[in-house]
């Protein structure tokens, strides 16, 4: 039976409710964070295929995420958080995304924003925003603008923060806003009256802010990464971060964001590989010329599974090694060379996790056979998710970045995609 996919009408979405802080767990350290990720992954895996097929938005699952305390694991110790390692952060994302990469991607910007706050936030801002996050608040991101004559690249746009007689006002329209639909704050990038890039941590429930559920991609369907409109939104000056400082100051916010992206792709690869093994064991038939009784005895299938396992394992180890590089760098002063080293380490992981996600999700059908393509199995979601998410930023520029660094001593540009 064929199951047509439903896509959303472009409608404004209701605001998320803040959880009761008393119900939010306070995770104490790395081991507890990883254990909690495994707990959630077991729950999230149960209806992952159904959520994808029906585009069932994961409101209840995100309530579980908030209550689990995972949203606060990178908050620095001095502000009451666990301040887990970067390697642990990558592991947490890989675990959850192996169960459901669309649901697992939703908090990506949450942690990217916390990394920005850590580098350029004021003391009072950190205390306030970290406190909200530890109490269960989720951060979404009003992403880049659609391509236009005035917005040709991700870093260009027409969104403006303007001083008026009535106070600061924010105007603009953004897209690729992963997490915004489910968030309690919706930070966005804008230019101020001096032409400087700023980041405004806009509360979700404020006049003039509209989140539109118009995401219609064939993959990562429940991320709801659609549009956000700011129509003369009033802005508190205390909610504005000096984003322009990131380009002038070496840091780890860009590598942190990319580490998470690579971890999502690793999760997709591991989830696809697990479903490949299960399907071959349970359903696949050996080829007529193989002389085998079971598909698991087919020497070519065995060889391909071995090769695939090596590639996914290699991607995992390079990802975790990149996390350890970030941990080492974060322990000391972060200068330009250290920041570049972090970007290169994460770029190497991103190349391998991209290749592993695409290879595993494609190889699934070659090894499992034609019956695996039936709509009832919905195994194509692995490839759709891999193909969609790995387009987040072009991996060809990762290999260029790596080669230019080692061959020509050129340091990578500092932004959220490096």
Coordinates of N, CA, C and O in Angstrom, one line a residue, residues 257-385:
X257 N 29.3 24.3 16.3 CA 28.1 24.1 15.5 C 28.4 23.0 14.5 O 27.5 22.2 14.2
X258 N 29.5 23.0 13.9 CA 29.9 22.0 12.9 C 30.0 20.6 13.5 O 29.7 19.6 12.8
X259 N 30.5 20.5 14.7 CA 30.7 19.3 15.4 C 29.3 18.6 15.5 O 29.1 17.4 15.3
X260 N 28.3 19.4 15.9 CA 26.9 18.9 16.0 C 26.4 18.4 14.7 O 25.7 17.4 14.6
X261 N 26.6 19.2 13.6 CA 26.2 18.8 12.3 C 26.7 17.5 11.9 O 26.0 16.6 11.3
X262 N 28.0 17.3 12.1 CA 28.7 16.0 11.8 C 28.1 14.9 12.6 O 28.0 13.8 12.2
X263 N 27.8 15.1 13.9 CA 27.2 14.1 14.8 C 25.8 13.7 14.3 O 25.5 12.5 14.4
X264 N 25.1 14.6 13.8 CA 23.8 14.3 13.2 C 23.9 13.3 12.1 O 23.2 12.3 11.9
X265 N 24.9 13.6 11.2 CA 25.1 12.7 10.0 C 25.6 11.3 10.5 O 25.2 10.3 9.9
X266 N 26.4 11.3 11.5 CA 26.9 10.0 12.0 C 25.7 9.2 12.5 O 25.6 8.0 12.3
X267 N 24.8 9.9 13.2 CA 23.6 9.2 13.7 C 22.8 8.6 12.6 O 22.3 7.5 12.7
X268 N 22.6 9.4 11.5 CA 21.9 8.9 10.3 C 22.6 7.6 9.8 O 21.9 6.6 9.5
X269 N 23.9 7.7 9.7 CA 24.6 6.5 9.2 C 24.5 5.3 10.1 O 24.2 4.2 9.6
X270 N 24.5 5.5 11.4 CA 24.4 4.4 12.3 C 23.0 3.8 12.3 O 22.8 2.6 12.4
X271 N 22.0 4.7 12.2 CA 20.6 4.2 12.2 C 20.4 3.4 10.9 O 19.7 2.4 10.9
X272 N 20.9 3.9 9.7 CA 20.7 3.2 8.5 C 21.4 1.8 8.5 O 20.9 0.8 8.0
X273 N 22.6 1.8 9.1 CA 23.4 0.5 9.1 C 22.6 -0.5 10.0 O 22.5 -1.7 9.7
X274 N 22.1 0.0 11.1 CA 21.4 -0.9 12.0 C 20.1 -1.5 11.3 O 19.9 -2.7 11.4
X275 N 19.4 -0.7 10.5 CA 18.2 -1.2 9.8 C 18.7 -2.1 8.7 O 17.9 -3.0 8.3
X276 N 19.8 -1.8 8.1 CA 20.3 -2.7 7.0 C 20.6 -4.1 7.6 O 20.1 -5.1 7.0
X277 N 21.3 -4.2 8.7 CA 21.6 -5.5 9.3 C 20.3 -6.2 9.7 O 20.2 -7.5 9.4
X278 N 19.4 -5.5 10.3 CA 18.1 -6.2 10.7 C 17.3 -6.7 9.5 O 16.8 -7.8 9.5
X279 N 17.3 -5.9 8.4 CA 16.5 -6.3 7.3 C 17.1 -7.5 6.6 O 16.4 -8.5 6.2
X280 N 18.4 -7.5 6.4 CA 19.1 -8.6 5.7 C 18.9 -9.9 6.5 O 18.7 -10.9 6.0
X281 N 19.0 -9.8 7.8 CA 18.8 -11.0 8.7 C 17.4 -11.5 8.6 O 17.2 -12.7 8.6
X282 N 16.4 -10.6 8.6 CA 15.1 -11.1 8.7 C 14.3 -11.3 7.4 O 13.4 -12.2 7.3
X283 N 14.7 -10.6 6.3 CA 13.9 -10.6 5.1 C 14.6 -10.9 3.8 O 13.9 -11.4 2.9
X284 N 15.8 -10.5 3.7 CA 16.5 -10.6 2.4 C 16.7 -12.0 2.0 O 16.9 -12.9 2.8
X285 N 16.7 -12.2 0.7 CA 16.9 -13.6 0.1 C 18.2 -13.6 -0.6 O 18.7 -12.6 -1.2
X286 N 18.9 -14.7 -0.6 CA 20.2 -14.9 -1.3 C 20.0 -14.8 -2.8 O 18.9 -15.2 -3.3
X287 N 21.0 -14.4 -3.5 CA 20.9 -14.4 -5.0 C 20.9 -15.8 -5.5 O 21.5 -16.7 -4.9
X288 N 20.2 -16.1 -6.6 CA 20.0 -17.4 -7.1 C 21.3 -18.1 -7.4 O 21.4 -19.4 -7.3
X289 N 22.4 -17.4 -7.8 CA 23.6 -18.0 -8.2 C 24.6 -18.1 -7.0 O 25.7 -18.6 -7.2
X290 N 24.2 -17.7 -5.8 CA 25.1 -17.7 -4.7 C 25.3 -19.1 -4.1 O 26.3 -19.3 -3.4
X291 N 24.3 -20.0 -4.2 CA 24.4 -21.3 -3.6 C 24.2 -21.2 -2.1 O 24.5 -22.2 -1.4
X292 N 23.7 -20.1 -1.6 CA 23.6 -19.9 -0.2 C 22.1 -20.1 0.2 O 21.2 -19.9 -0.6
X293 N 21.9 -20.5 1.4 CA 20.5 -20.7 1.9 C 20.0 -19.4 2.5 O 18.8 -19.2 2.5
X294 N 20.8 -18.6 3.0 CA 20.4 -17.4 3.7 C 21.2 -16.2 3.1 O 22.4 -16.4 2.8
X295 N 20.6 -15.0 3.0 CA 21.3 -13.8 2.6 C 22.5 -13.5 3.4 O 23.5 -12.9 3.0
X296 N 22.4 -13.8 4.7 CA 23.6 -13.6 5.6 C 24.8 -14.4 5.3 O 25.9 -14.1 5.8
X297 N 24.6 -15.4 4.4 CA 25.8 -16.2 4.0 C 26.4 -15.8 2.7 O 27.4 -16.3 2.3
X298 N 25.7 -14.8 2.0 CA 26.2 -14.3 0.7 C 27.5 -13.6 0.9 O 27.6 -12.6 1.6
X299 N 28.6 -14.1 0.3 CA 29.9 -13.5 0.5 C 30.0 -12.1 0.1 O 30.8 -11.3 0.7
X300 N 29.3 -11.7 -0.9 CA 29.3 -10.3 -1.4 C 28.6 -9.3 -0.4 O 29.1 -8.2 -0.1
X301 N 27.5 -9.8 0.2 CA 26.8 -9.1 1.2 C 27.7 -8.9 2.4 O 27.8 -7.9 3.0
X302 N 28.3 -10.0 2.8 CA 29.2 -10.0 4.0 C 30.3 -9.0 3.8 O 30.7 -8.2 4.7
X303 N 30.9 -9.0 2.6 CA 32.0 -8.1 2.3 C 31.5 -6.7 2.4 O 32.2 -5.8 3.0
X304 N 30.4 -6.4 1.8 CA 29.9 -5.0 1.8 C 29.5 -4.5 3.2 O 29.8 -3.3 3.5
X305 N 29.0 -5.4 4.0 CA 28.6 -5.0 5.4 C 29.9 -4.7 6.1 O 30.0 -3.8 6.9
X306 N 31.0 -5.5 5.9 CA 32.3 -5.3 6.5 C 32.8 -3.9 6.1 O 33.3 -3.1 7.0
X307 N 32.8 -3.6 4.8 CA 33.3 -2.3 4.4 C 32.5 -1.2 4.9 O 33.0 -0.2 5.4
X308 N 31.2 -1.3 5.0 CA 30.3 -0.3 5.5 C 30.5 -0.1 7.0 O 30.6 1.1 7.5
X309 N 30.7 -1.1 7.7 CA 31.0 -1.0 9.2 C 32.3 -0.3 9.4 O 32.4 0.6 10.3
X310 N 33.3 -0.6 8.6 CA 34.6 0.1 8.7 C 34.4 1.6 8.5 O 34.9 2.5 9.3
X311 N 33.7 2.0 7.5 CA 33.5 3.4 7.1 C 32.7 4.1 8.2 O 33.1 5.3 8.5
X312 N 31.7 3.5 8.7 CA 30.9 4.2 9.8 C 31.7 4.3 11.0 O 31.7 5.3 11.7
X313 N 32.5 3.2 11.4 CA 33.3 3.2 12.6 C 34.4 4.3 12.4 O 34.7 5.1 13.4
X314 N 35.0 4.4 11.3 CA 36.0 5.5 11.0 C 35.4 6.9 11.2 O 36.1 7.7 11.8
X315 N 34.2 7.1 10.7 CA 33.6 8.4 10.8 C 33.3 8.7 12.3 O 33.6 9.8 12.8
X316 N 32.9 7.7 13.0 CA 32.6 7.9 14.5 C 33.9 8.3 15.2 O 33.9 9.2 16.0
X317 N 35.0 7.5 14.9 CA 36.2 7.8 15.7 C 36.8 9.2 15.3 O 37.3 9.9 16.2
X318 N 36.8 9.6 14.1 CA 37.3 10.9 13.7 C 36.4 12.0 14.3 O 36.9 13.0 14.7
X319 N 35.1 11.7 14.4 CA 34.2 12.7 15.0 C 34.5 12.9 16.5 O 34.7 14.0 17.0
X320 N 34.7 11.8 17.2 CA 35.0 11.9 18.6 C 36.4 12.4 18.9 O 36.6 13.2 19.8
X321 N 37.3 12.1 18.0 CA 38.6 12.7 18.1 C 38.5 14.3 17.9 O 39.2 15.0 18.6
X322 N 37.7 14.7 16.9 CA 37.5 16.2 16.8 C 36.9 16.8 18.0 O 37.3 17.9 18.4
X323 N 36.0 16.1 18.7 CA 35.5 16.6 20.0 C 36.6 16.7 21.0 O 36.6 17.7 21.8
X324 N 37.5 15.7 21.0 CA 38.6 15.8 22.0 C 39.6 16.9 21.7 O 40.2 17.5 22.6
X325 N 39.8 17.2 20.4 CA 40.6 18.3 20.0 C 40.0 19.6 20.5 O 40.7 20.5 21.1
X326 N 38.7 19.8 20.4 CA 38.0 21.0 20.9 C 38.1 21.0 22.4 O 38.3 22.1 23.0
X327 N 38.0 19.9 23.1 CA 38.2 19.9 24.5 C 39.6 20.4 24.9 O 39.8 21.1 25.9
X328 N 40.6 19.9 24.2 CA 42.0 20.3 24.5 C 42.2 21.8 24.3 O 42.8 22.5 25.1
X329 N 41.6 22.3 23.2 CA 41.8 23.7 22.8 C 41.1 24.6 23.8 O 41.6 25.6 24.3
X330 N 39.9 24.1 24.2 CA 39.1 24.9 25.2 C 39.7 25.1 26.5 O 39.4 26.0 27.3
X331 N 40.6 24.2 26.9 CA 41.3 24.2 28.2 C 42.3 25.3 28.3 O 42.8 25.6 29.4
X332 N 42.7 25.9 27.2 CA 43.7 27.0 27.2 C 43.2 28.2 26.4 O 42.1 28.2 25.9
X333 N 44.1 29.2 26.3 CA 43.7 30.4 25.5 C 43.4 30.0 24.1 O 44.2 29.2 23.5
X334 N 42.4 30.5 23.5 CA 42.0 30.1 22.1 C 42.5 31.3 21.2 O 41.9 32.3 21.1
X335 N 43.7 31.0 20.5 CA 44.2 32.0 19.6 C 43.8 31.6 18.2 O 43.1 30.6 18.0
X336 N 44.2 32.4 17.2 CA 43.8 32.2 15.8 C 44.2 30.8 15.3 O 43.5 30.1 14.6
X337 N 45.4 30.3 15.7 CA 45.9 29.0 15.3 C 45.1 27.9 15.9 O 44.7 26.9 15.2
X338 N 44.7 28.1 17.2 CA 43.9 27.1 17.9 C 42.5 27.0 17.3 O 42.0 25.9 17.1
X339 N 41.9 28.1 17.0 CA 40.6 28.2 16.4 C 40.6 27.5 15.1 O 39.7 26.7 14.7
X340 N 41.7 27.8 14.3 CA 41.8 27.1 13.0 C 41.9 25.6 13.1 O 41.3 24.9 12.3
X341 N 42.7 25.2 14.0 CA 42.9 23.8 14.2 C 41.6 23.1 14.6 O 41.3 22.0 14.1
X342 N 40.8 23.7 15.4 CA 39.5 23.2 15.7 C 38.6 23.1 14.5 O 38.0 22.0 14.3
X343 N 38.6 24.1 13.6 CA 37.8 24.1 12.4 C 38.2 22.9 11.5 O 37.4 22.3 10.9
X344 N 39.5 22.8 11.4 CA 40.1 21.7 10.5 C 39.7 20.3 11.0 O 39.3 19.4 10.3
X345 N 39.8 20.1 12.3 CA 39.5 18.8 12.9 C 38.1 18.5 12.7 O 37.7 17.3 12.3
X346 N 37.2 19.4 12.9 CA 35.8 19.2 12.7 C 35.4 19.0 11.2 O 34.6 18.2 10.8
X347 N 36.1 19.7 10.3 CA 35.9 19.6 8.9 C 36.2 18.2 8.4 O 35.5 17.6 7.6
X348 N 37.3 17.6 9.0 CA 37.7 16.2 8.6 C 36.6 15.3 9.1 O 36.2 14.3 8.3
X349 N 36.0 15.5 10.2 CA 34.9 14.6 10.7 C 33.7 14.8 9.8 O 33.0 13.8 9.4
X350 N 33.4 16.1 9.4 CA 32.2 16.3 8.6 C 32.3 15.6 7.2 O 31.3 15.1 6.7
X351 N 33.5 15.6 6.7 CA 33.6 14.9 5.4 C 33.3 13.4 5.5 O 32.5 12.9 4.7
X352 N 33.8 12.8 6.6 CA 33.6 11.4 6.7 C 32.2 11.0 7.2 O 31.6 10.0 6.7
X353 N 31.6 11.8 8.0 CA 30.2 11.5 8.4 C 29.2 11.8 7.3 O 28.2 11.0 7.2
X354 N 29.5 12.8 6.4 CA 28.7 13.0 5.3 C 28.7 11.8 4.4 O 27.7 11.2 3.9
X355 N 29.9 11.3 4.1 CA 30.1 10.2 3.2 C 29.5 8.9 3.8 O 28.8 8.1 3.1
X356 N 29.6 8.7 5.1 CA 29.1 7.5 5.8 C 27.6 7.6 5.7 O 26.9 6.5 5.5
X357 N 26.9 8.7 6.0 CA 25.5 8.8 6.0 C 24.9 8.5 4.6 O 23.9 7.7 4.5
X358 N 25.5 9.1 3.6 CA 25.0 8.8 2.2 C 25.3 7.4 1.8 O 24.4 6.7 1.2
X359 N 26.5 6.9 2.1 CA 26.8 5.5 1.7 C 25.9 4.5 2.4 O 25.3 3.6 1.8
X360 N 25.7 4.6 3.7 CA 24.9 3.7 4.5 C 23.4 3.7 4.1 O 22.8 2.6 3.9
X361 N 22.9 4.9 3.8 CA 21.5 5.0 3.5 C 21.2 4.5 2.0 O 20.1 4.0 1.7
X362 N 22.2 4.6 1.2 CA 22.1 4.1 -0.2 C 22.3 2.6 -0.3 O 21.6 1.8 -0.9
X363 N 23.4 2.1 0.5 CA 23.8 0.7 0.4 C 22.7 -0.2 1.0 O 22.6 -1.3 0.7
X364 N 21.9 0.4 1.9 CA 20.8 -0.3 2.6 C 20.0 -1.1 1.5 O 19.7 -2.3 1.7
X365 N 19.6 -0.4 0.4 CA 18.7 -1.0 -0.5 C 19.4 -2.1 -1.4 O 18.9 -3.1 -1.8
X366 N 20.7 -1.8 -1.7 CA 21.5 -2.7 -2.5 C 21.6 -4.1 -1.7 O 21.5 -5.1 -2.3
X367 N 21.8 -4.0 -0.4 CA 22.0 -5.2 0.4 C 20.7 -5.9 0.8 O 20.6 -7.1 0.9
X368 N 19.7 -5.1 1.0 CA 18.4 -5.6 1.5 C 17.6 -6.1 0.3 O 16.7 -7.0 0.5
X369 N 17.7 -5.6 -0.9 CA 17.0 -6.0 -2.0 C 15.7 -5.2 -2.3 O 15.4 -4.3 -1.5
X370 N 15.1 -5.6 -3.4 CA 14.0 -4.8 -3.9 C 12.8 -4.7 -2.9 O 12.1 -3.7 -2.8
X371 N 12.6 -5.7 -2.1 CA 11.5 -5.7 -1.2 C 11.6 -4.6 -0.1 O 10.6 -4.1 0.4
X372 N 12.8 -4.2 0.1 CA 13.1 -3.1 1.1 C 12.6 -1.7 0.6 O 12.4 -0.8 1.4
X373 N 12.3 -1.6 -0.7 CA 11.8 -0.3 -1.2 C 10.3 -0.1 -1.0 O 9.8 0.9 -1.3
X374 N 9.6 -1.1 -0.5 CA 8.1 -1.0 -0.3 C 7.9 0.1 0.7 O 8.5 0.3 1.7
X375 N 6.8 0.9 0.4 CA 6.5 2.1 1.2 C 6.2 1.8 2.6 O 6.5 2.6 3.5
X376 N 5.7 0.6 2.8 CA 5.3 0.2 4.2 C 6.5 0.2 5.1 O 6.4 0.4 6.4
X377 N 7.7 -0.1 4.6 CA 8.9 -0.2 5.5 C 9.4 1.2 5.7 O 10.1 1.4 6.8
X378 N 9.2 2.1 4.8 CA 9.7 3.5 5.0 C 11.2 3.6 5.2 O 11.6 4.5 5.9
X379 N 11.9 2.7 4.7 CA 13.4 2.7 4.9 C 14.0 3.8 4.0 O 15.2 4.2 4.3
X380 N 13.3 4.4 3.1 CA 13.9 5.5 2.3 C 14.1 6.7 3.1 O 14.8 7.6 2.7
X381 N 13.5 6.7 4.3 CA 13.6 7.9 5.2 C 15.1 8.1 5.5 O 15.6 9.3 5.7
X382 N 15.9 7.1 5.6 CA 17.3 7.2 5.9 C 18.0 8.0 4.8 O 18.8 8.9 5.1
X383 N 17.8 7.6 3.6 CA 18.4 8.3 2.5 C 17.9 9.8 2.4 O 18.7 10.7 2.2
X384 N 16.6 9.9 2.5 CA 16.0 11.3 2.4 C 16.6 12.2 3.5 O 16.9 13.4 3.3
X385 N 16.7 11.6 4.7 CA 17.3 12.4 5.8 C 18.8 12.7 5.6 O 19.2 13.9 5.8

